[in-house]
Amino acid sequence: MAAAAELPHPTADRLELVEVLAALGHPVRLEIVRRLASGEEAFCGEVVPDLPRSSVTHHLKVLRESGVICQRPQGRKLYLALRREDLALRFPGLLELVLGEA
């Protein structure tokens, strides 16, 4: 597995609506996005504390590869952030609609 620093994050212009919606369509991933909606970076263990590690890895990979979140390593921790600005530029109003903020 690649080191966290080497994990690919798609650029904003490469975000695809189908992939973003598929990532947001799973209840666990939607809950992760809700927890990151404040805009603050959060440690992985704070966002998904009650899931098996393999499930967490899978859900975060789907969110990252679709462009919904970014992951940033710091020491032995992995920090997550919602890519709110990139998503808003590419799909205006989508996050607000999905998160019930509209």
Short mmCIF file of C-alpha atoms in Angstrom, two decimals:
data_model
loop_
_atom_site.label_atom_id
_atom_site.label_comp_id
_atom_site.label_asym_id
_atom_site.label_seq_id
_atom_site.Cartn_x
_atom_site.Cartn_y
_atom_site.Cartn_z
CA MET A 1 0.00 0.00 0.00
CA ALA A 2 1.26 3.48 -0.82
CA ALA A 3 2.30 5.80 1.96
CA ALA A 4 -0.35 8.35 2.90
CA ALA A 5 1.73 11.15 1.38
CA GLU A 6 1.60 9.35 -1.97
CA LEU A 7 -2.16 8.80 -2.04
CA PRO A 8 -3.68 10.27 -5.19
CA HIS A 9 -6.24 13.03 -4.94
CA PRO A 10 -8.00 14.04 -8.15
CA THR A 11 -7.74 17.68 -9.15
CA ALA A 12 -10.94 19.73 -8.99
CA ASP A 13 -11.35 19.69 -12.77
CA ARG A 14 -11.21 15.86 -12.74
CA LEU A 15 -14.09 15.38 -10.29
CA GLU A 16 -16.92 13.39 -11.84
CA LEU A 17 -20.50 13.75 -10.63
CA VAL A 18 -21.21 10.02 -10.93
CA GLU A 19 -18.25 9.15 -8.70
CA VAL A 20 -19.07 11.85 -6.14
CA LEU A 21 -22.70 10.74 -5.92
CA ALA A 22 -21.69 7.09 -5.64
CA ALA A 23 -19.32 7.95 -2.78
CA LEU A 24 -21.99 10.00 -1.01
CA GLY A 25 -24.61 7.30 -1.57
CA HIS A 26 -23.38 5.02 1.21
CA PRO A 27 -24.66 5.81 4.73
CA VAL A 28 -21.24 5.42 6.40
CA ARG A 29 -19.52 7.67 3.88
CA LEU A 30 -22.30 10.24 4.12
CA GLU A 31 -21.87 10.28 7.90
CA ILE A 32 -18.12 10.83 7.48
CA VAL A 33 -18.86 13.79 5.20
CA ARG A 34 -21.36 15.17 7.73
CA ARG A 35 -18.74 15.00 10.45
CA LEU A 36 -16.28 16.88 8.24
CA ALA A 37 -18.84 19.47 7.10
CA SER A 38 -17.65 22.09 9.61
CA GLY A 39 -14.60 22.60 7.45
CA GLU A 40 -12.18 21.67 10.22
CA GLU A 41 -9.62 18.97 9.63
CA ALA A 42 -10.18 15.91 11.80
CA PHE A 43 -8.06 12.95 12.81
CA CYS A 44 -9.29 9.73 11.22
CA GLY A 45 -10.01 8.14 14.62
CA GLU A 46 -12.27 11.05 15.60
CA VAL A 47 -14.38 10.79 12.47
CA VAL A 48 -14.91 7.02 12.30
CA PRO A 49 -14.16 5.59 15.75
CA ASP A 50 -16.59 2.65 15.75
CA LEU A 51 -15.78 0.82 12.53
CA PRO A 52 -13.28 -1.96 11.82
CA ARG A 53 -10.06 -0.64 10.35
CA SER A 54 -10.60 -2.44 7.04
CA SER A 55 -14.01 -0.80 6.61
CA VAL A 56 -12.60 2.62 7.47
CA THR A 57 -9.81 2.17 4.93
CA HIS A 58 -12.28 1.22 2.22
CA HIS A 59 -14.70 4.09 2.87
CA LEU A 60 -11.94 6.69 3.06
CA LYS A 61 -10.42 5.39 -0.16
CA VAL A 62 -13.74 5.73 -1.98
CA LEU A 63 -14.23 9.28 -0.64
CA ARG A 64 -10.65 10.29 -1.50
CA GLU A 65 -10.61 8.77 -4.99
CA SER A 66 -13.93 10.41 -5.86
CA GLY A 67 -12.57 13.77 -4.69
CA VAL A 68 -14.92 14.28 -1.76
CA ILE A 69 -12.20 14.37 0.90
CA CYS A 70 -8.47 14.88 1.12
CA GLN A 71 -6.18 12.97 3.43
CA ARG A 72 -3.06 14.49 4.96
CA PRO A 73 -0.54 12.51 6.99
CA GLN A 74 1.09 14.08 10.04
CA GLY A 75 3.38 11.79 11.93
CA ARG A 76 1.48 8.58 12.59
CA LYS A 77 -1.92 10.20 12.20
CA LEU A 78 -4.01 10.73 9.11
CA TYR A 79 -6.07 13.89 8.93
CA LEU A 80 -9.19 14.27 6.82
CA ALA A 81 -10.86 17.31 5.35
CA LEU A 82 -13.88 17.81 3.16
CA ARG A 83 -13.04 19.31 -0.23
CA ARG A 84 -15.92 21.76 0.08
CA GLU A 85 -14.42 24.46 -2.16
CA ASP A 86 -13.48 22.07 -4.96
CA LEU A 87 -16.89 20.42 -4.86
CA ALA A 88 -18.66 23.80 -4.82
CA LEU A 89 -16.68 24.99 -7.84
CA ARG A 90 -17.37 21.84 -9.83
CA PHE A 91 -20.93 21.10 -8.63
CA PRO A 92 -22.46 24.26 -7.12
CA GLY A 93 -25.02 23.53 -4.41
CA LEU A 94 -24.46 19.76 -4.34
CA LEU A 95 -23.00 19.55 -0.83
CA GLU A 96 -25.62 21.87 0.60
CA LEU A 97 -28.34 19.71 -0.94
CA VAL A 98 -26.82 16.42 0.21
CA LEU A 99 -26.10 17.72 3.72
CA GLY A 100 -29.48 19.41 4.07
CA GLU A 101 -27.98 22.89 4.28
CA ALA A 102 -29.99 24.32 1.38
#
